[in-house]
Coordinates of C-alpha atoms and ligand atoms in Angstrom, one line a residue:
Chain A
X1 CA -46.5 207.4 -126.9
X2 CA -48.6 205.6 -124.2
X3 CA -49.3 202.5 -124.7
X4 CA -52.7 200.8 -124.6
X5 CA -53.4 197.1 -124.3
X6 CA -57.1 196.3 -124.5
X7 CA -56.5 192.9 -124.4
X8 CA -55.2 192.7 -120.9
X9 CA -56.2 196.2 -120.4
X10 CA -53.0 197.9 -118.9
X11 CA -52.0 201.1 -119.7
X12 CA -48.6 201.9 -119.8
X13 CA -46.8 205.9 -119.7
X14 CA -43.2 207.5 -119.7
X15 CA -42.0 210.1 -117.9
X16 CA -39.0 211.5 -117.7
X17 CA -37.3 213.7 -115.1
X18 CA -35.2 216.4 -116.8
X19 CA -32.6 218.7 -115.8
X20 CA -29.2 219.7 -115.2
X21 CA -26.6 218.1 -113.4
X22 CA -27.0 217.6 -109.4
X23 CA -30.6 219.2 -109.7
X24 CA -32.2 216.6 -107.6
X25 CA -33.8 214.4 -110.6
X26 CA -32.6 211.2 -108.8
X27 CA -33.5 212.5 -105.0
X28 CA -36.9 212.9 -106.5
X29 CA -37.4 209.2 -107.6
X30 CA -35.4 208.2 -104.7
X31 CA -37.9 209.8 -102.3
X32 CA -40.9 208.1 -104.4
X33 CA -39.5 204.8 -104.0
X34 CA -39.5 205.2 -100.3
X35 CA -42.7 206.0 -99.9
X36 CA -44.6 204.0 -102.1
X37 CA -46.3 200.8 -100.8
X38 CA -44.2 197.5 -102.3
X39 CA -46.5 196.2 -104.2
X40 CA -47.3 199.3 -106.1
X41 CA -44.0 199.9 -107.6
X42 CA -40.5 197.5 -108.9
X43 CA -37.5 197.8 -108.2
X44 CA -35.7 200.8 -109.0
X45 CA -33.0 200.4 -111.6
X46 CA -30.0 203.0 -111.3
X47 CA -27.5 203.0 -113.7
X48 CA -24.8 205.4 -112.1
X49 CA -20.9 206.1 -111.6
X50 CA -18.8 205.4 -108.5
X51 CA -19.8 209.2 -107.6
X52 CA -23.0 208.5 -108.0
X53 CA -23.8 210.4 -110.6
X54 CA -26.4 208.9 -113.4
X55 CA -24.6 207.5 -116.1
X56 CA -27.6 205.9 -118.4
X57 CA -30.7 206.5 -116.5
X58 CA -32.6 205.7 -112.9
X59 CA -35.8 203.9 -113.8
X60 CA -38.9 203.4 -111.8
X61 CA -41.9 201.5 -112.5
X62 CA -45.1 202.7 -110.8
X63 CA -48.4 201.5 -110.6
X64 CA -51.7 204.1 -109.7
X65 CA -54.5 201.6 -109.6
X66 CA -57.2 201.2 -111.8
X67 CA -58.9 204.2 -113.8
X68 CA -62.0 202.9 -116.1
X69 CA -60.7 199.7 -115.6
X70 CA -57.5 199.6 -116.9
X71 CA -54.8 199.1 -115.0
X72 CA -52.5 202.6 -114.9
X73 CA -48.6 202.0 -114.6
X74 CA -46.0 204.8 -115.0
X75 CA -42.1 204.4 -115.6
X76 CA -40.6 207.1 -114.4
X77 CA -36.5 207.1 -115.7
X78 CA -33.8 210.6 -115.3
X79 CA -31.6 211.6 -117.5
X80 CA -27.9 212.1 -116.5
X81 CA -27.8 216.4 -116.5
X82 CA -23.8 216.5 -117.2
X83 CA -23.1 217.8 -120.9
X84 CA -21.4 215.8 -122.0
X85 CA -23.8 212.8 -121.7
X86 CA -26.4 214.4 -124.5
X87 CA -26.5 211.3 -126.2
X88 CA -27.6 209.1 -123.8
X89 CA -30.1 211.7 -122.8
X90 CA -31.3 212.2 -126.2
X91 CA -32.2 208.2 -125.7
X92 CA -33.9 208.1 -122.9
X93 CA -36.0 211.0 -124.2
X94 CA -37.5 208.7 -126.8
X95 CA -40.8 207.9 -126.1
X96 CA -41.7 210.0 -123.0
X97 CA -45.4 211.2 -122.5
X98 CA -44.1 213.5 -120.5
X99 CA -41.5 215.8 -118.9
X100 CA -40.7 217.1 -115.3
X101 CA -38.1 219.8 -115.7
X102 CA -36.3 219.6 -112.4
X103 CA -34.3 223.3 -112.2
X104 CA -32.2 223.5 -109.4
X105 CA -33.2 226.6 -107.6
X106 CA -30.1 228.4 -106.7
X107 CA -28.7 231.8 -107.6
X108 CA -25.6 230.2 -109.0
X109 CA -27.4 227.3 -110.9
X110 CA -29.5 229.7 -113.4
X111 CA -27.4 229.2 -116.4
X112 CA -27.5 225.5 -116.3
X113 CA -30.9 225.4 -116.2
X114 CA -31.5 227.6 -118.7
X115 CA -29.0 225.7 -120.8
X116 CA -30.6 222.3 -120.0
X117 CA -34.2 223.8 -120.4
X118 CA -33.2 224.5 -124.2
X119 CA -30.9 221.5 -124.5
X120 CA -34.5 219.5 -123.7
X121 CA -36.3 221.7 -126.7
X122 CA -33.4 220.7 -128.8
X123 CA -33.7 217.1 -128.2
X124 CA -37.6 216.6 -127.9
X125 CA -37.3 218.2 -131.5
X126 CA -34.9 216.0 -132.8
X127 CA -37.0 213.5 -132.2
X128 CA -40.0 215.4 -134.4
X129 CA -41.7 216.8 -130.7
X130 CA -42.5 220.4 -130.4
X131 CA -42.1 220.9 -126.8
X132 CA -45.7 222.4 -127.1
X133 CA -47.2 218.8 -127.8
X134 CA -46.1 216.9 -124.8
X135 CA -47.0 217.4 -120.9
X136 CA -44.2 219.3 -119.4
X137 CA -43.8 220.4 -115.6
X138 CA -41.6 222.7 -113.9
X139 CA -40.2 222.1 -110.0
X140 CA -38.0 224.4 -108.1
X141 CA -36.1 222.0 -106.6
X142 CA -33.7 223.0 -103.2
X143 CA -36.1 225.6 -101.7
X144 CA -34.8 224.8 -98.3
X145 CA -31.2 225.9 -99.5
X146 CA -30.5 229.7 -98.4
X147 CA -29.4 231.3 -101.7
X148 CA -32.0 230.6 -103.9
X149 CA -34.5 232.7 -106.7
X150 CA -37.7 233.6 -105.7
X151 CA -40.6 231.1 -107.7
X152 CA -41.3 234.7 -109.3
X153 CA -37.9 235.2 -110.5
X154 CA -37.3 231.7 -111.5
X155 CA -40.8 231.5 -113.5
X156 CA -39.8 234.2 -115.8
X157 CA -36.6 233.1 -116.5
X158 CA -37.6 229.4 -117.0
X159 CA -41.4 229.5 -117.4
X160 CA -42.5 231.9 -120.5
X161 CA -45.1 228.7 -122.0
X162 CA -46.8 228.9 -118.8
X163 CA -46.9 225.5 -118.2
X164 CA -47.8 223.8 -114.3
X165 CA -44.8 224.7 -111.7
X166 CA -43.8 223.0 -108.3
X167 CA -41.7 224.3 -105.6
X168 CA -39.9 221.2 -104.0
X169 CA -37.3 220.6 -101.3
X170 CA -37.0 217.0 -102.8
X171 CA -34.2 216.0 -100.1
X172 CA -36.8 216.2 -97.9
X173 CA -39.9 215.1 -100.0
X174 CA -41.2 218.3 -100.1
X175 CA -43.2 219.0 -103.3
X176 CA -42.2 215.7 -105.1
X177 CA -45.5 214.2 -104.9
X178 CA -47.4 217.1 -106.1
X179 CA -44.8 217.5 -109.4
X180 CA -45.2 213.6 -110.1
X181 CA -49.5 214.1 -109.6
X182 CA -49.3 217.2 -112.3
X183 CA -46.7 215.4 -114.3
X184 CA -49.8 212.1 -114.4
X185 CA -52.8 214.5 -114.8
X186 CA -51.2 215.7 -117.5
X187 CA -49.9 212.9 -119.3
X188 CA -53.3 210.8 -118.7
X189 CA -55.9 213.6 -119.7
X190 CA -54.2 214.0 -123.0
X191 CA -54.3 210.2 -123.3
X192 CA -58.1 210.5 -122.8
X193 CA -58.4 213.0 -125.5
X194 CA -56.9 210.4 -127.8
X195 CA -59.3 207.8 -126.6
X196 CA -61.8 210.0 -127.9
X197 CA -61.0 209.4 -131.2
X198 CA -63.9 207.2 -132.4
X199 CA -63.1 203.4 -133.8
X200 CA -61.8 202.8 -137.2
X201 CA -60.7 206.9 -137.9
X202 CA -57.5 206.5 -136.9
X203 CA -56.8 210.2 -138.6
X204 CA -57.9 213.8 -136.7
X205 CA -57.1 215.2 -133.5
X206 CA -54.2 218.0 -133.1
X207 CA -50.8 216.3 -132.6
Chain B
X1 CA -65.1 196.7 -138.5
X2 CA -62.8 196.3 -141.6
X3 CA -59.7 196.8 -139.8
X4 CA -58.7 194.2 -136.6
X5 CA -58.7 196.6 -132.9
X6 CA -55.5 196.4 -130.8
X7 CA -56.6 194.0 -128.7
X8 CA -57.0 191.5 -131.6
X9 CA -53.5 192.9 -132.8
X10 CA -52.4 192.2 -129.3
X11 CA -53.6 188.6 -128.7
X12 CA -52.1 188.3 -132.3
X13 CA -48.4 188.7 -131.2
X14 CA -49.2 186.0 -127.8
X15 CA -49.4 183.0 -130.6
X16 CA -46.0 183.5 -132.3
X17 CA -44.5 184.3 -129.0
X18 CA -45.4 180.8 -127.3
X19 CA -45.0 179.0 -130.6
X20 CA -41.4 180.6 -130.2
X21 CA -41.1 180.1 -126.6
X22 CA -41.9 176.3 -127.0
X23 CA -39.7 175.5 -130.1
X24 CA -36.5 176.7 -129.0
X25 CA -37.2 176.2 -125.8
X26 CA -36.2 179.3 -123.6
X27 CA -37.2 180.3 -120.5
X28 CA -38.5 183.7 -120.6
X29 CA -39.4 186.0 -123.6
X30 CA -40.6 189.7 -123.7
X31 CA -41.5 191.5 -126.9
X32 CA -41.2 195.0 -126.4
X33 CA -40.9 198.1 -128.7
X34 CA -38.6 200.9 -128.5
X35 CA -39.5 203.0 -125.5
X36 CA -39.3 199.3 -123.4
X37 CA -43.0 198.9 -123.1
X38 CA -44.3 195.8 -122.8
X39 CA -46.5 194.0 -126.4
X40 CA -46.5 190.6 -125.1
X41 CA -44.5 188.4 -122.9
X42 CA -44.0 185.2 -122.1
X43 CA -42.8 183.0 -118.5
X44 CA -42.8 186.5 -116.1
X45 CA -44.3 185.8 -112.9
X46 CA -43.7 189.1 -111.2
X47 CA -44.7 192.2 -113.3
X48 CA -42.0 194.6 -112.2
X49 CA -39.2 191.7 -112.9
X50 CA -40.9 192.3 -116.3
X51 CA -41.1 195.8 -117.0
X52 CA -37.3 196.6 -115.3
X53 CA -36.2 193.7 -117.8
X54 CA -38.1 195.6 -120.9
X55 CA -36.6 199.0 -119.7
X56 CA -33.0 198.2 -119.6
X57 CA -33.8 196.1 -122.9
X58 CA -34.3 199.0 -124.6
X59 CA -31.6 201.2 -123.1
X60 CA -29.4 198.8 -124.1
X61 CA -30.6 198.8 -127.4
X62 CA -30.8 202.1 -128.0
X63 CA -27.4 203.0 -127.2
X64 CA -26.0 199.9 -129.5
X65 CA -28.0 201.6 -132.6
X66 CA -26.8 205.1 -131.4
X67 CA -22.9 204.0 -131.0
X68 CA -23.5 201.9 -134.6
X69 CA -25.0 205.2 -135.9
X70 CA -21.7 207.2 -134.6
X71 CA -19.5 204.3 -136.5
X72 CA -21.3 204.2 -139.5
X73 CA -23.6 201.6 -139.6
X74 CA -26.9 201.7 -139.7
X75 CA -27.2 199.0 -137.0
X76 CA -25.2 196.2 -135.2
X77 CA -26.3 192.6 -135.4
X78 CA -28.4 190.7 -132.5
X79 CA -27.0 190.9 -129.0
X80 CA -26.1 188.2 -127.4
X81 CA -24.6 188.1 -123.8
X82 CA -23.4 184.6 -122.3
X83 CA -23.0 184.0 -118.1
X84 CA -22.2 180.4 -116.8
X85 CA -25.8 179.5 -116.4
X86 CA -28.0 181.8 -118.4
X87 CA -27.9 183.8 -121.5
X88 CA -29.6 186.2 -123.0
X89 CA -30.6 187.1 -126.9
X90 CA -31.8 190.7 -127.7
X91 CA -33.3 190.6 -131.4
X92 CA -34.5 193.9 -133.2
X93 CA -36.8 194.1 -136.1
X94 CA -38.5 196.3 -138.1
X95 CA -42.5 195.1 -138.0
X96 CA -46.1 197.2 -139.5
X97 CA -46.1 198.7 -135.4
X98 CA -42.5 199.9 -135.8
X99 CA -39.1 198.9 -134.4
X100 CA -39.9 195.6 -131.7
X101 CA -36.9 193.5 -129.7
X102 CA -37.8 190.0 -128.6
X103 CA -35.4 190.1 -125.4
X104 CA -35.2 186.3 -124.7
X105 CA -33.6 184.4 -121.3
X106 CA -32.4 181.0 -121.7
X107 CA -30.1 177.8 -120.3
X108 CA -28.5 175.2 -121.6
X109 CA -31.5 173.4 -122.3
X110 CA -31.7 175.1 -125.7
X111 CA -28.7 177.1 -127.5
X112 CA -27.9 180.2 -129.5
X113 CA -28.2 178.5 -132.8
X114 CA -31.5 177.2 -132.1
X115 CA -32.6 180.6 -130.6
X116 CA -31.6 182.7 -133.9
X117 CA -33.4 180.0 -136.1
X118 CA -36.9 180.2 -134.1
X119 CA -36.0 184.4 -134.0
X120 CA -36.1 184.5 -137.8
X121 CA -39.4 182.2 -138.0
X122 CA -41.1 184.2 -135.4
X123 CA -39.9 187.5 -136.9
X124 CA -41.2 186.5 -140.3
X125 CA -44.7 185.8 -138.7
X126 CA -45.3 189.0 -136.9
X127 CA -44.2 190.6 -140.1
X128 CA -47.4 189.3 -141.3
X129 CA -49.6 190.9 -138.8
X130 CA -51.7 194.5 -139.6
X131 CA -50.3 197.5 -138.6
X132 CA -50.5 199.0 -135.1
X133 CA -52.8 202.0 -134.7
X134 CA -53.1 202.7 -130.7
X135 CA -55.3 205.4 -131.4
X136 CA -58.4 203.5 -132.0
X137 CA -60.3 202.5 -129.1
X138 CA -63.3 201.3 -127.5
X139 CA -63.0 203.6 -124.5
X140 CA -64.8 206.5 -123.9
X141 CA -62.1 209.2 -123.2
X142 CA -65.2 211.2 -121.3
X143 CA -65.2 208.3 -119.0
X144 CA -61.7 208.0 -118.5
X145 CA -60.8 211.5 -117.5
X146 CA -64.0 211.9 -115.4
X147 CA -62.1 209.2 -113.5
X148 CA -59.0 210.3 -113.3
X149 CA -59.0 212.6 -110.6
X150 CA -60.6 210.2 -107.9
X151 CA -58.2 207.8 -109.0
X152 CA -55.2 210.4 -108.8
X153 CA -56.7 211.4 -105.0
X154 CA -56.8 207.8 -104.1
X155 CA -53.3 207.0 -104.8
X156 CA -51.5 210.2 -103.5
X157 CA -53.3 210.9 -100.7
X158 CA -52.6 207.5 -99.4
X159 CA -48.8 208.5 -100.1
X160 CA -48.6 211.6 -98.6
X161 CA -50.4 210.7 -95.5
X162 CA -49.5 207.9 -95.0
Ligands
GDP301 N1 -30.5 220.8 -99.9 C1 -31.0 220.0 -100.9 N2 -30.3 219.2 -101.5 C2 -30.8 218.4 -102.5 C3 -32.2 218.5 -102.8 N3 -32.5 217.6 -103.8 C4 -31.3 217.0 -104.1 N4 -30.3 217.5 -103.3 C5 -28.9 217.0 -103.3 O1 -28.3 217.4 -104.5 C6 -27.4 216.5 -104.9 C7 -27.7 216.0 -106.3 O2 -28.9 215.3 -106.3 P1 -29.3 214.2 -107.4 O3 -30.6 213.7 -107.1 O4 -28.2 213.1 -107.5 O5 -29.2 215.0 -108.7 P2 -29.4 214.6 -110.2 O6 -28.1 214.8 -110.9 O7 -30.4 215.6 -110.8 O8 -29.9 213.2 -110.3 C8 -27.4 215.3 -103.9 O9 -26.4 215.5 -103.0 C9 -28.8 215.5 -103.2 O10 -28.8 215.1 -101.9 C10 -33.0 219.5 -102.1 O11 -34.2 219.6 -102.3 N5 -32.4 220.2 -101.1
MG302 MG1 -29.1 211.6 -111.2

């Protein structure tokens, strides 16, 4: 749920990258952090192995300026993709506004996405969200690599709700900026809806 | 208006916080709820120092309850961890705006024992306070998402320019 502080008026939102293992859900925070001015974002926070693989999470805290005069800030966090970390993922899950799916776009990676696309149905339910409720976005991560699915291919194996999609390259920045803009449009204009809700009926409004 | 807006509810958790911060005298305190965002705080200078502190707060208290879940019980006790020169106290509570941790830094100007016994007062107050409603607002939405593409354009194109 975002978070809404009139008092010192800050807005606060969670996203989370998704996805299975060695998709690029780290590369794509990584790449952020490197190009986003110092005193717009913290430090990022990666809780990995030796190999470098997530253990816990990566976390980065963003800030977009002011909109209506509240200051915006995002924390971005992945997910470890490897199986057998579910739990963990299953907690950093909690509380997200919103999801970037990050499928790794080659031929041989299609079952693991497909696997961690319902794995994240699965867990977004277990914590009482229909997947249909919160802002989900696709990328098509590795583009650059040779043996890869066409977007078509991949959007009707991954994509059947339709929602935004992103081809990225995020080794090389490609496409990671335009994934995290859809990933904030979407996650702030159905905040906005919610502001909507006139004071003292805290009841109505779908979800 | 019968029922208090956020922002009163807000300012409402600063009081207990310094009352805290002052009687057991700790350095820093954070109260945060379960996804690690940020209710009140309390001796941050740097906002990012903050919110990194809140988010590993709560990933760290999210995987105690889930491994005392897997062991069969409902929840571990406060945690505590102890370096040479600073310490740190993660309390968890139930309150009327959900699960909240008061994540707590402090030296050996004040102790464990003293911490616990000002955790329990300050607990007991916010347990007092109205519950949370972040849905109510005094904002109009129309406003905000007529905004929210210029503000989008601003930050990204500076990003991927620059
Ligand atoms: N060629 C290519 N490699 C990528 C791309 N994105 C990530 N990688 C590489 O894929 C590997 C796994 O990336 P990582 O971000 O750690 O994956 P994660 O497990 O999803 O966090 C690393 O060696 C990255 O350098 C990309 O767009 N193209
Ligand atoms: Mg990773």
């Amino acid at each position: 749920m975002s978070l809404v502080n009139y008092a010192t008026r800050e807005i606060t939102c969670k996203i989370v990258y998704y996805g299975p293992g060695r998709s690029g859900k780290t590369t794509n925070l990584q790449y952020i952090h490197s190009r986003v001015p110092w005193d717009r974002k913290g430090e990022m926070v990666s809780l990995a192995t030796e190999a470098d693989r997530t253990l816990f999470f990566d976390f980065l805290p963003l800030e977009l300026g002011q909109i209506s005069g509240f200051t915006t800030r995002f924390q971005l966090y992945t997910v470890p993709g490897q199986v057998y970390y579910n739990a963990t993922r299953k907690l950093v899950l909690q509380g997200a506004d919103g999801v970037v799916f990050v499928a790794d776009s080659q031929k041989s990676q299609l079952d693991a996405d497909i696997e961690s696309f319902r794995n994240l149905h699965e867990n977004l339910l277990e914590h009482g969200i229909d997947i249909r409720q919160i802002p989900v976005i696709i990328q098509y991560n590795k583009r650059d690599l040779p043996n890869v699915f066409s977007i078509e291919q991949l959007e009707e194996e991954l994509n059947f709700r339709n929602v935004p999609s992103h081809p990225a390259s995020a080794l090389l920045g490609e496409g990671v900026f335009d994934t995290l803009r859809s990933a904030s449009e979407g996650v702030l204009k159905k905040l906005a809806r919610k502001l909507e809700i006139p004071i003292g009926d805290g009841a109505g409004g779908a979800g | 208006m019968d029922r208090p807006s956020i922002s009163q509810i807000q300012d409402a958790f600063a009081e207990p916080l310094e009352a805290f911060v002052r009687e057991s005298n700790v350095r820093l305190a954070v109260l945060i709820n379960r996804a690690g965002q940020v209710l009140a705080q309390y001796g941050f200078d740097k906002v990012f120092d903050l919110v990194g502190v809140a988010s590993l707060a709560a990933g760290i208290n999210a995987s105690s309850r889930a491994l005392a879940n897997q062991l069969g019980e409902e929840r571990f006790e406060h945690l505590h961890h102890a370096g040479p020169a600073r310490q740190l106290f993660l309390g968890h509570f139930e309150s009327a705006a959900g699960q909240l941790m008061l994540v707590t830094v402090f030296d050996q100007r004040s102790s464990i024992g003293l911490v616990r016994l000002f955790f329990e007062r300050f607990v007991s107050q916010l347990r007092q306070l109205p519950s949370m409603d972040a849905s109510r607002s005094a904002v109009s939405g129309t406003d905000f998402e007529a905004e929210l593409e210029t503000s989008l354009d601003r930050f990204f194109q500076d990003l991927v320019s620059g």
